PDB file of C-alpha atoms in Angstrom:
ATOM      1  CA  MET C   1      91.706  69.548 100.654  1.00 78.00           C
ATOM      2  CA  ARG C   2      93.527  69.306 103.966  1.00 88.00           C
ATOM      3  CA  LEU C   3      90.486  67.848 105.318  1.00 89.00           C
ATOM      4  CA  GLU C   4      90.892  69.911 108.040  1.00 91.00           C
ATOM      5  CA  ALA C   5      87.062  69.269 109.919  1.00 91.00           C
ATOM      6  CA  GLN C   6      87.682  65.554 109.727  1.00 91.00           C
ATOM      7  CA  SER C   7      90.803  65.951 111.643  1.00 91.00           C
ATOM      8  CA  ALA C   8      89.863  68.002 114.113  1.00 91.00           C
ATOM      9  CA  ALA C   9      86.918  65.238 114.498  1.00 92.00           C
ATOM     10  CA  ILE C  10      89.543  62.560 114.764  1.00 90.00           C
ATOM     11  CA  ARG C  11      91.318  64.662 117.269  1.00 88.00           C
ATOM     12  CA  GLU C  12      88.288  64.498 119.314  1.00 88.00           C
ATOM     13  CA  LEU C  13      87.858  60.931 119.544  1.00 87.00           C
ATOM     14  CA  PHE C  14      91.560  60.179 120.612  1.00 84.00           C
ATOM     15  CA  PRO C  15      92.126  61.391 124.686  1.00 78.00           C
ATOM     16  CA  ALA C  16      95.111  63.593 125.133  1.00 78.00           C
ATOM     17  CA  ASP C  17      95.949  61.194 128.074  1.00 79.00           C
ATOM     18  CA  TYR C  18      97.102  58.839 125.602  1.00 80.00           C
ATOM     19  CA  ALA C  19      99.222  61.184 123.480  1.00 84.00           C
ATOM     20  CA  ASP C  20     102.639  59.385 124.797  1.00 87.00           C
ATOM     21  CA  LEU C  21     101.490  56.266 122.837  1.00 89.00           C
ATOM     22  CA  ALA C  22     100.772  58.475 119.868  1.00 89.00           C
ATOM     23  CA  LEU C  23     104.560  59.830 120.096  1.00 90.00           C
ATOM     24  CA  ALA C  24     105.289  55.952 120.244  1.00 91.00           C
ATOM     25  CA  VAL C  25     103.842  54.865 117.152  1.00 93.00           C
ATOM     26  CA  THR C  26     104.463  58.236 114.978  1.00 92.00           C
ATOM     27  CA  GLU C  27     108.151  57.012 115.591  1.00 91.00           C
ATOM     28  CA  LEU C  28     107.803  54.356 113.313  1.00 91.00           C
ATOM     29  CA  GLY C  29     107.892  56.295 110.263  1.00 92.00           C
ATOM     30  CA  GLY C  30     110.315  58.552 111.665  1.00 89.00           C
ATOM     31  CA  SER C  31     113.950  58.830 110.541  1.00 85.00           C
ATOM     32  CA  THR C  32     115.243  57.347 113.669  1.00 85.00           C
ATOM     33  CA  GLY C  33     112.544  54.378 113.942  1.00 88.00           C
ATOM     34  CA  ALA C  34     112.955  53.226 110.509  1.00 90.00           C
ATOM     35  CA  MET C  35     116.654  53.641 110.268  1.00 88.00           C
ATOM     36  CA  ILE C  36     116.236  50.842 113.552  1.00 88.00           C
ATOM     37  CA  VAL C  37     113.941  48.930 111.726  1.00 91.00           C
ATOM     38  CA  LEU C  38     116.017  48.536 108.660  1.00 92.00           C
ATOM     39  CA  ALA C  39     119.590  48.497 110.209  1.00 89.00           C
ATOM     40  CA  LEU C  40     118.142  45.327 112.230  1.00 89.00           C
ATOM     41  CA  LEU C  41     116.546  43.998 109.289  1.00 89.00           C
ATOM     42  CA  PHE C  42     120.158  44.456 107.283  1.00 88.00           C
ATOM     43  CA  TRP C  43     122.164  42.792 109.694  1.00 85.00           C
ATOM     44  CA  LEU C  44     120.128  39.784 111.245  1.00 85.00           C
ATOM     45  CA  SER C  45     118.904  38.477 107.588  1.00 81.00           C
ATOM     46  CA  SER C  46     121.586  37.413 105.619  1.00 76.00           C
ATOM     47  CA  ARG C  47     119.568  35.972 103.068  1.00 80.00           C
ATOM     48  CA  HIS C  48     117.625  39.207 102.150  1.00 85.00           C
ATOM     49  CA  ARG C  49     120.645  41.784 102.752  1.00 86.00           C
ATOM     50  CA  ARG C  50     120.702  42.800  99.108  1.00 89.00           C
ATOM     51  CA  ASN C  51     116.859  43.809  99.177  1.00 90.00           C
ATOM     52  CA  THR C  52     117.142  45.211 102.431  1.00 92.00           C
ATOM     53  CA  ALA C  53     119.763  47.683 101.372  1.00 93.00           C
ATOM     54  CA  LEU C  54     117.571  48.389  98.129  1.00 94.00           C
ATOM     55  CA  ILE C  55     114.737  49.556 100.248  1.00 95.00           C
ATOM     56  CA  VAL C  56     117.465  51.701 102.756  1.00 95.00           C
ATOM     57  CA  SER C  57     118.117  53.386  99.346  1.00 96.00           C
ATOM     58  CA  TYR C  58     114.479  54.006  98.811  1.00 96.00           C
ATOM     59  CA  ALA C  59     113.995  55.503 102.305  1.00 95.00           C
ATOM     60  CA  PHE C  60     116.717  58.050 101.928  1.00 96.00           C
ATOM     61  CA  ALA C  61     115.788  58.988  97.980  1.00 96.00           C
ATOM     62  CA  GLY C  62     111.925  59.626  99.488  1.00 96.00           C
ATOM     63  CA  LEU C  63     113.441  61.372 102.132  1.00 95.00           C
ATOM     64  CA  ALA C  64     115.058  63.588  99.641  1.00 95.00           C
ATOM     65  CA  LEU C  65     111.886  64.220  97.267  1.00 96.00           C
ATOM     66  CA  LEU C  66     109.569  64.756 100.555  1.00 95.00           C
ATOM     67  CA  VAL C  67     112.142  67.601 101.706  1.00 94.00           C
ATOM     68  CA  ALA C  68     111.747  69.364  98.631  1.00 95.00           C
ATOM     69  CA  LEU C  69     108.210  68.556  97.838  1.00 95.00           C
ATOM     70  CA  LYS C  70     107.203  70.490 101.485  1.00 94.00           C
ATOM     71  CA  SER C  71     109.329  73.221 100.439  1.00 94.00           C
ATOM     72  CA  LEU C  72     107.868  73.569  97.200  1.00 94.00           C
ATOM     73  CA  ILE C  73     104.554  73.805  98.089  1.00 93.00           C
ATOM     74  CA  GLY C  74     104.976  75.447 101.503  1.00 91.00           C
ATOM     75  CA  LEU C  75     101.590  75.076 103.335  1.00 93.00           C
ATOM     76  CA  PRO C  76     101.912  75.251 107.165  1.00 92.00           C
ATOM     77  CA  ARG C  77     100.968  72.604 109.760  1.00 91.00           C
ATOM     78  CA  PRO C  78      97.654  73.237 111.872  1.00 90.00           C
ATOM     79  CA  PRO C  79      97.929  75.585 114.887  1.00 90.00           C
ATOM     80  CA  ASP C  80      99.920  75.170 117.817  1.00 85.00           C
ATOM     81  CA  ALA C  81      96.607  75.055 119.588  1.00 85.00           C
ATOM     82  CA  VAL C  82      95.379  71.715 118.628  1.00 85.00           C
ATOM     83  CA  LEU C  83      98.800  70.109 119.616  1.00 82.00           C
ATOM     84  CA  LEU C  84      98.883  67.043 121.511  1.00 84.00           C
ATOM     85  CA  PRO C  85     101.575  67.437 124.941  1.00 79.00           C
ATOM     86  CA  GLY C  86     105.085  66.452 124.142  1.00 77.00           C
ATOM     87  CA  ALA C  87     103.922  67.105 120.294  1.00 78.00           C
ATOM     88  CA  ALA C  88     105.414  70.101 119.865  1.00 76.00           C
ATOM     89  CA  GLY C  89     109.282  68.284 118.953  1.00 77.00           C
ATOM     90  CA  GLU C  90     107.039  66.838 115.912  1.00 75.00           C
ATOM     91  CA  ALA C  91     105.800  70.221 114.540  1.00 76.00           C
ATOM     92  CA  ASP C  92     108.968  71.846 112.398  1.00 81.00           C
ATOM     93  CA  GLY C  93     108.596  72.821 109.413  1.00 84.00           C
ATOM     94  CA  TYR C  94     105.919  72.781 106.598  1.00 89.00           C
ATOM     95  CA  GLY C  95     102.791  70.019 106.777  1.00 89.00           C
ATOM     96  CA  PHE C  96     102.065  68.950 103.528  1.00 94.00           C
ATOM     97  CA  PRO C  97     102.491  66.225 102.728  1.00 94.00           C
ATOM     98  CA  SER C  98     103.203  63.679 105.411  1.00 94.00           C
ATOM     99  CA  GLY C  99     106.603  62.137 105.438  1.00 93.00           C
ATOM    100  CA  HIS C 100     106.022  59.813 108.087  1.00 94.00           C
ATOM    101  CA  ALA C 101     102.834  58.786 106.190  1.00 96.00           C
ATOM    102  CA  PHE C 102     105.135  58.426 103.129  1.00 96.00           C
ATOM    103  CA  ALA C 103     107.858  56.770 105.250  1.00 95.00           C
ATOM    104  CA  ALA C 104     105.464  54.385 106.443  1.00 96.00           C
ATOM    105  CA  VAL C 105     104.271  53.158 102.909  1.00 96.00           C
ATOM    106  CA  VAL C 106     108.004  53.102 101.930  1.00 96.00           C
ATOM    107  CA  VAL C 107     110.039  51.398 104.067  1.00 96.00           C
ATOM    108  CA  TYR C 108     106.749  48.960 105.176  1.00 95.00           C
ATOM    109  CA  GLY C 109     105.581  48.425 101.835  1.00 94.00           C
ATOM    110  CA  GLY C 110     108.917  48.078 100.512  1.00 94.00           C
ATOM    111  CA  LEU C 111     109.566  45.051 103.242  1.00 93.00           C
ATOM    112  CA  LEU C 112     107.031  42.977 101.800  1.00 91.00           C
ATOM    113  CA  SER C 113     108.936  43.066  98.255  1.00 85.00           C
ATOM    114  CA  ALA C 114     112.067  42.470 100.015  1.00 85.00           C
ATOM    115  CA  PHE C 115     111.042  39.395 102.324  1.00 87.00           C
ATOM    116  CA  ASP C 116     109.099  38.137  99.323  1.00 85.00           C
ATOM    117  CA  ARG C 117     105.483  38.765 101.515  1.00 89.00           C
ATOM    118  CA  ARG C 118     103.525  40.536  98.761  1.00 86.00           C
ATOM    119  CA  ARG C 119     101.451  37.561  98.564  1.00 89.00           C
ATOM    120  CA  ASP C 120     100.917  37.186 102.570  1.00 91.00           C
ATOM    121  CA  PRO C 121      97.199  38.297 103.686  1.00 92.00           C
ATOM    122  CA  ARG C 122      98.656  38.472 107.448  1.00 94.00           C
ATOM    123  CA  ALA C 123     102.135  40.642 106.672  1.00 94.00           C
ATOM    124  CA  VAL C 124      99.964  42.468 103.955  1.00 94.00           C
ATOM    125  CA  LEU C 125      97.629  43.466 106.830  1.00 95.00           C
ATOM    126  CA  ALA C 126      99.989  43.843 108.994  1.00 95.00           C
ATOM    127  CA  VAL C 127     102.068  46.899 106.963  1.00 95.00           C
ATOM    128  CA  GLY C 128      98.891  47.984 106.019  1.00 95.00           C
ATOM    129  CA  ALA C 129      97.748  48.228 110.076  1.00 96.00           C
ATOM    130  CA  VAL C 130     101.303  50.162 110.689  1.00 95.00           C
ATOM    131  CA  VAL C 131     100.398  52.701 108.164  1.00 96.00           C
ATOM    132  CA  VAL C 132      97.189  53.804 108.973  1.00 95.00           C
ATOM    133  CA  ALA C 133      98.506  53.770 112.796  1.00 95.00           C
ATOM    134  CA  VAL C 134     101.568  56.011 112.238  1.00 95.00           C
ATOM    135  CA  SER C 135      99.630  57.902 109.751  1.00 95.00           C
ATOM    136  CA  LEU C 136      96.642  58.264 112.039  1.00 93.00           C
ATOM    137  CA  SER C 137      99.412  59.293 114.860  1.00 93.00           C
ATOM    138  CA  ARG C 138     100.280  62.108 113.005  1.00 93.00           C
ATOM    139  CA  VAL C 139      96.690  63.274 112.743  1.00 92.00           C
ATOM    140  CA  VAL C 140      96.131  62.684 116.474  1.00 90.00           C
ATOM    141  CA  LEU C 141      99.132  64.781 117.487  1.00 90.00           C
ATOM    142  CA  GLY C 142      97.645  67.871 115.306  1.00 89.00           C
ATOM    143  CA  VAL C 143     101.110  68.255 113.435  1.00 91.00           C
ATOM    144  CA  HIS C 144      98.961  66.962 110.324  1.00 93.00           C
ATOM    145  CA  TYR C 145      95.659  67.096 108.758  1.00 93.00           C
ATOM    146  CA  LEU C 146      93.836  64.046 107.758  1.00 95.00           C
ATOM    147  CA  GLY C 147      94.863  65.436 104.049  1.00 95.00           C
ATOM    148  CA  ASP C 148      98.611  65.653 104.215  1.00 95.00           C
ATOM    149  CA  VAL C 149      98.534  62.520 105.420  1.00 96.00           C
ATOM    150  CA  ILE C 150      96.467  61.032 102.876  1.00 96.00           C
ATOM    151  CA  ALA C 151      98.698  62.699 100.340  1.00 96.00           C
ATOM    152  CA  GLY C 152     101.895  61.468 101.817  1.00 95.00           C
ATOM    153  CA  ALA C 153     100.628  57.480 101.497  1.00 96.00           C
ATOM    154  CA  ALA C 154      99.408  58.078  97.541  1.00 96.00           C
ATOM    155  CA  ILE C 155     103.147  59.709  96.819  1.00 97.00           C
ATOM    156  CA  GLY C 156     104.274  56.568  98.667  1.00 96.00           C
ATOM    157  CA  LEU C 157     102.492  53.767  97.104  1.00 95.00           C
ATOM    158  CA  ALA C 158     103.540  55.714  93.672  1.00 96.00           C
ATOM    159  CA  PHE C 159     106.888  55.957  94.835  1.00 96.00           C
ATOM    160  CA  LEU C 160     107.575  52.586  95.564  1.00 94.00           C
ATOM    161  CA  PRO C 161     106.920  50.880  91.874  1.00 94.00           C
ATOM    162  CA  ALA C 162     108.986  53.951  90.235  1.00 95.00           C
ATOM    163  CA  MET C 163     112.009  53.169  92.347  1.00 96.00           C
ATOM    164  CA  ASN C 164     111.425  49.269  91.104  1.00 93.00           C
ATOM    165  CA  ARG C 165     111.618  50.131  87.799  1.00 94.00           C
ATOM    166  CA  LEU C 166     114.724  52.807  88.175  1.00 95.00           C
ATOM    167  CA  THR C 167     116.847  50.500  90.531  1.00 94.00           C
ATOM    168  CA  ARG C 168     115.937  46.967  88.722  1.00 90.00           C
ATOM    169  CA  GLY C 169     116.753  45.354  92.461  1.00 89.00           C
ATOM    170  CA  ASP C 170     120.114  47.562  92.480  1.00 92.00           C
ATOM    171  CA  PRO C 171     121.003  49.305  95.769  1.00 94.00           C
ATOM    172  CA  THR C 172     123.951  51.608  94.296  1.00 94.00           C
ATOM    173  CA  ARG C 173     121.830  52.530  91.896  1.00 95.00           C
ATOM    174  CA  GLY C 174     118.977  53.338  94.313  1.00 95.00           C
ATOM    175  CA  PHE C 175     121.494  55.427  96.564  1.00 96.00           C
ATOM    176  CA  ALA C 176     122.845  57.327  93.542  1.00 96.00           C
ATOM    177  CA  ILE C 177     118.777  58.182  92.581  1.00 97.00           C
ATOM    178  CA  ALA C 178     118.743  59.085  96.630  1.00 97.00           C
ATOM    179  CA  VAL C 179     122.395  61.357  95.714  1.00 96.00           C
ATOM    180  CA  VAL C 180     120.428  63.522  93.019  1.00 96.00           C
ATOM    181  CA  LEU C 181     117.147  64.083  94.494  1.00 96.00           C
ATOM    182  CA  SER C 182     118.956  64.937  97.703  1.00 96.00           C
ATOM    183  CA  LEU C 183     120.985  67.538  95.527  1.00 96.00           C
ATOM    184  CA  SER C 184     117.630  68.987  94.131  1.00 94.00           C
ATOM    185  CA  ALA C 185     115.988  69.205  98.345  1.00 95.00           C
ATOM    186  CA  LEU C 186     119.437  71.089  99.495  1.00 95.00           C
ATOM    187  CA  ALA C 187     118.665  74.016  96.091  1.00 95.00           C
ATOM    188  CA  VAL C 188     115.392  74.156  97.399  1.00 94.00           C
ATOM    189  CA  ALA C 189     114.803  73.759 101.146  1.00 92.00           C
ATOM    190  CA  GLY C 190     118.559  74.605 101.845  1.00 92.00           C
ATOM    191  CA  ALA C 191     121.258  73.089 104.506  1.00 89.00           C
ATOM    192  CA  THR C 192     118.396  71.919 107.091  1.00 90.00           C
ATOM    193  CA  GLU C 193     118.851  68.952 108.597  1.00 87.00           C
ATOM    194  CA  ASP C 194     116.471  66.502 107.034  1.00 90.00           C
ATOM    195  CA  ALA C 195     118.078  67.641 103.254  1.00 93.00           C
ATOM    196  CA  LEU C 196     121.750  66.797 105.011  1.00 92.00           C
ATOM    197  CA  LEU C 197     120.504  63.617 105.960  1.00 91.00           C
ATOM    198  CA  GLY C 198     119.366  62.711 103.385  1.00 93.00           C
ATOM    199  CA  PHE C 199     122.291  64.001 100.786  1.00 95.00           C
ATOM    200  CA  GLY C 200     124.914  62.584 103.467  1.00 94.00           C
ATOM    201  CA  GLY C 201     123.145  58.857 103.600  1.00 94.00           C
ATOM    202  CA  SER C 202     122.724  58.604 100.133  1.00 96.00           C
ATOM    203  CA  VAL C 203     126.527  59.309  99.746  1.00 95.00           C
ATOM    204  CA  GLY C 204     127.452  56.492 102.005  1.00 94.00           C
ATOM    205  CA  GLY C 205     125.304  54.263 100.772  1.00 94.00           C
ATOM    206  CA  VAL C 206     126.582  54.936  97.151  1.00 94.00           C
ATOM    207  CA  LEU C 207     130.327  54.247  99.210  1.00 92.00           C
ATOM    208  CA  ALA C 208     129.545  51.288 101.093  1.00 91.00           C
ATOM    209  CA  THR C 209     127.229  49.095  98.380  1.00 89.00           C
ATOM    210  CA  LEU C 210     130.142  49.563  95.732  1.00 86.00           C
ATOM    211  CA  GLY C 211     132.256  47.512  98.592  1.00 69.00           C
ATOM    212  CA  ILE C 212     130.246  44.959  99.192  1.00 68.00           C
ATOM    213  CA  ASP C 213     130.204  41.804  96.490  1.00 58.00           C
ATOM    214  CA  ASP C 214     127.745  39.285  97.514  1.00 58.00           C
ATOM    215  CA  TYR C 215     124.896  40.621 100.308  1.00 54.00           C
ATOM    216  CA  GLY C 216     124.322  37.283 101.252  1.00 50.00           C
ATOM    217  CA  VAL C 217     127.639  36.353 101.899  1.00 49.00           C
ATOM    218  CA  PRO C 218     128.753  36.171 104.905  1.00 59.00           C
ATOM    219  CA  ALA C 219     126.204  34.462 107.020  1.00 67.00           C
ATOM    220  CA  LEU C 220     125.885  34.400 110.449  1.00 68.00           C
ATOM    221  CA  ARG C 221     126.721  31.138 111.909  1.00 67.00           C
ATOM    222  CA  SER C 222     125.962  31.850 115.743  1.00 70.00           C
ATOM    223  CA  ARG C 223     123.835  33.477 118.131  1.00 78.00           C
ATOM    224  CA  LEU C 224     126.903  34.965 119.709  1.00 75.00           C
ATOM    225  CA  GLU C 225     127.641  36.318 115.895  1.00 74.00           C
ATOM    226  CA  ALA C 226     124.441  37.809 115.834  1.00 78.00           C
ATOM    227  CA  ALA C 227     124.632  39.315 119.346  1.00 82.00           C
ATOM    228  CA  THR C 228     128.182  40.629 118.581  1.00 78.00           C
ATOM    229  CA  LEU C 229     126.925  42.115 115.223  1.00 76.00           C
ATOM    230  CA  VAL C 230     124.007  43.908 116.744  1.00 82.00           C
ATOM    231  CA  GLY C 231     126.018  45.125 119.468  1.00 83.00           C
ATOM    232  CA  LEU C 232     128.855  46.810 117.978  1.00 76.00           C
ATOM    233  CA  GLY C 233     126.838  47.993 115.076  1.00 77.00           C
ATOM    234  CA  ALA C 234     123.994  49.722 117.270  1.00 80.00           C
ATOM    235  CA  GLY C 235     127.311  51.033 119.647  1.00 80.00           C
ATOM    236  CA  GLY C 236     128.863  52.591 116.473  1.00 76.00           C
ATOM    237  CA  THR C 237     125.245  54.062 115.060  1.00 74.00           C
ATOM    238  CA  VAL C 238     124.942  55.249 118.911  1.00 76.00           C
ATOM    239  CA  GLY C 239     128.144  56.974 119.041  1.00 77.00           C
ATOM    240  CA  VAL C 240     127.623  58.628 115.322  1.00 74.00           C
ATOM    241  CA  ARG C 241     124.400  59.765 116.185  1.00 71.00           C
ATOM    242  CA  ALA C 242     126.040  61.125 119.404  1.00 75.00           C
ATOM    243  CA  LEU C 243     128.502  63.169 117.763  1.00 78.00           C
ATOM    244  CA  GLU C 244     125.172  65.254 115.501  1.00 74.00           C
ATOM    245  CA  ALA C 245     124.740  67.723 118.575  1.00 72.00           C
ATOM    246  CA  ALA C 246     128.782  68.676 118.733  1.00 75.00           C
ATOM    247  CA  VAL C 247     128.660  69.428 114.720  1.00 75.00           C
ATOM    248  CA  ALA C 248     127.355  72.824 113.205  1.00 71.00           C
ATOM    249  CA  VAL C 249     128.894  73.077 109.570  1.00 79.00           C
ATOM    250  CA  ALA C 250     126.367  71.399 107.470  1.00 82.00           C
ATOM    251  CA  PRO C 251     129.669  69.649 105.513  1.00 84.00           C
ATOM    252  CA  LEU C 252     131.001  67.586 108.316  1.00 87.00           C
ATOM    253  CA  LEU C 253     127.345  66.794 109.493  1.00 87.00           C
ATOM    254  CA  ALA C 254     126.546  65.448 105.941  1.00 91.00           C
ATOM    255  CA  GLY C 255     129.906  63.754 106.281  1.00 91.00           C
ATOM    256  CA  LEU C 256     128.543  61.831 109.439  1.00 89.00           C
ATOM    257  CA  TYR C 257     125.459  61.132 108.022  1.00 91.00           C
ATOM    258  CA  ALA C 258     127.526  59.249 105.052  1.00 93.00           C
ATOM    259  CA  VAL C 259     129.879  57.513 107.649  1.00 90.00           C
ATOM    260  CA  LEU C 260     126.534  56.670 109.656  1.00 89.00           C
ATOM    261  CA  VAL C 261     124.950  54.725 106.721  1.00 91.00           C
ATOM    262  CA  ALA C 262     127.992  53.112 105.669  1.00 90.00           C
ATOM    263  CA  TRP C 263     128.940  51.864 109.152  1.00 87.00           C
ATOM    264  CA  ILE C 264     125.239  49.936 109.104  1.00 87.00           C
ATOM    265  CA  LEU C 265     126.094  48.745 105.699  1.00 89.00           C
ATOM    266  CA  LEU C 266     129.252  47.347 106.105  1.00 85.00           C
ATOM    267  CA  ALA C 267     129.105  46.301 109.896  1.00 82.00           C
ATOM    268  CA  PRO C 268     128.280  42.459 108.926  1.00 82.00           C
ATOM    269  CA  SER C 269     131.331  42.219 107.041  1.00 78.00           C
ATOM    270  CA  ALA C 270     133.504  43.963 109.253  1.00 74.00           C
ATOM    271  CA  VAL C 271     132.199  41.595 112.159  1.00 75.00           C
ATOM    272  CA  ALA C 272     132.310  38.664 109.693  1.00 71.00           C
ATOM    273  CA  ARG C 273     136.116  38.645 109.113  1.00 69.00           C
ATOM    274  CA  CYS C 274     136.857  39.196 112.622  1.00 69.00           C
ATOM    275  CA  SER C 275     134.897  36.367 113.544  1.00 60.00           C
ATOM    276  CA  THR C 276     136.516  34.389 110.490  1.00 58.00           C
ATOM    277  CA  ALA C 277     139.790  35.475 112.012  1.00 54.00           C
ATOM    278  CA  VAL C 278     138.568  34.262 115.533  1.00 54.00           C
ATOM    279  CA  PHE C 279     137.980  30.958 114.390  1.00 51.00           C
ATOM    280  CA  ASP C 280     140.713  30.224 111.868  1.00 50.00           C
ATOM    281  CA  SER C 281     143.156  30.970 115.141  1.00 57.00           C
ATOM    282  CA  LEU C 282     141.177  28.261 117.061  1.00 50.00           C
ATOM    283  CA  ALA C 283     141.456  26.161 114.348  1.00 51.00           C
ATOM    284  CA  GLN C 284     145.129  26.146 114.336  1.00 58.00           C
ATOM    285  CA  ARG C 285     145.664  26.097 117.993  1.00 60.00           C
ATOM    286  CA  ARG C 286     143.362  22.792 118.235  1.00 59.00           C
ATOM    287  CA  GLY C 287     145.551  21.413 115.644  1.00 59.00           C
ATOM    288  CA  ALA C 288     148.670  22.006 116.998  1.00 54.00           C
ATOM    289  CA  SER C 289     147.895  21.044 120.163  1.00 55.00           C
TER     290      SER C 289
END
C-alpha cells in the first residue's frame, strides 16, 4: 500500500549530494513556507485579500485534519537508515498520509481559485509542478513513502471542494471549521506543536476576520506603503515566532499562534490607518501653508 519498492527506486535516482535542494523544495509544503507565501500574497494583493484569507483558513483546517488522521492511522515513517543528511528534523511524528503533499495541493491549488486562474493552463501546470516537486522531495529525503504522498495529495484534492462548499467563500466560516477540526486533533493527538498551531491559528483567524469589514479596502497606495506593510508584517511575524522557544506551556503557545495569525490578517489595516494619518497630516500642513 505504501509502495516501499517504488520509493527506494526514486531515492536511488536522486543523488545524496542534492539533499539541500530537496530540503529547500520541501519547505514549500511546510507550515512555515506556506505561511510565508500566504502572508505575502495577503499583504500585497489587495483585490484578492478575502479569497487569500479563505485559503489561510483552509490551511489551518487541513493542518488539524492531517494531525488527527496521522494519529488515528498511526503508521510509522521509513527507517532512519534511508534519511538523507539534514532530513532528521523532517522525520517527526507519523508518516501516513503526507502533510506536505496535502498542504501543497490545498494551498497552491486553492490559490488558483483565489486568483481566478483555474482556466489558465500555465498556472495549473505551475501548481501541478510544485505539488509533484514537494511530494517527490518527501520521498527523496526518506521521510515518506510514495504511497504516503499520493494519499496526502488525494485527500487534498477531496478536501478543497468540500471546504469550498462548507465555507461558501466566507473566511470566518473557514476558520470556525478549522477550530472544530483542531479541537478534534487535540483530543486525538494531544497537545503537539502542530495541534496547538492549528487550534491557536484558527482562533486567531476567527477573531481577526470578524474585525475585517472589507478585505479589498484599504488598497495599497504606493510602493513605500507596500514595503512598509511587508517590513512591519514580517517583523511582527518573526518576533512572534521567535518567542516560541521561550513558551513551554500549551495554552500560552496556542495563544501565541493566535496572535501570529491575527497579526498577519490585521497588518494591512493597521498600516493603512497609519498611512492615512500621515497623508492627512501632510495635506493639512500643505493647506495651512
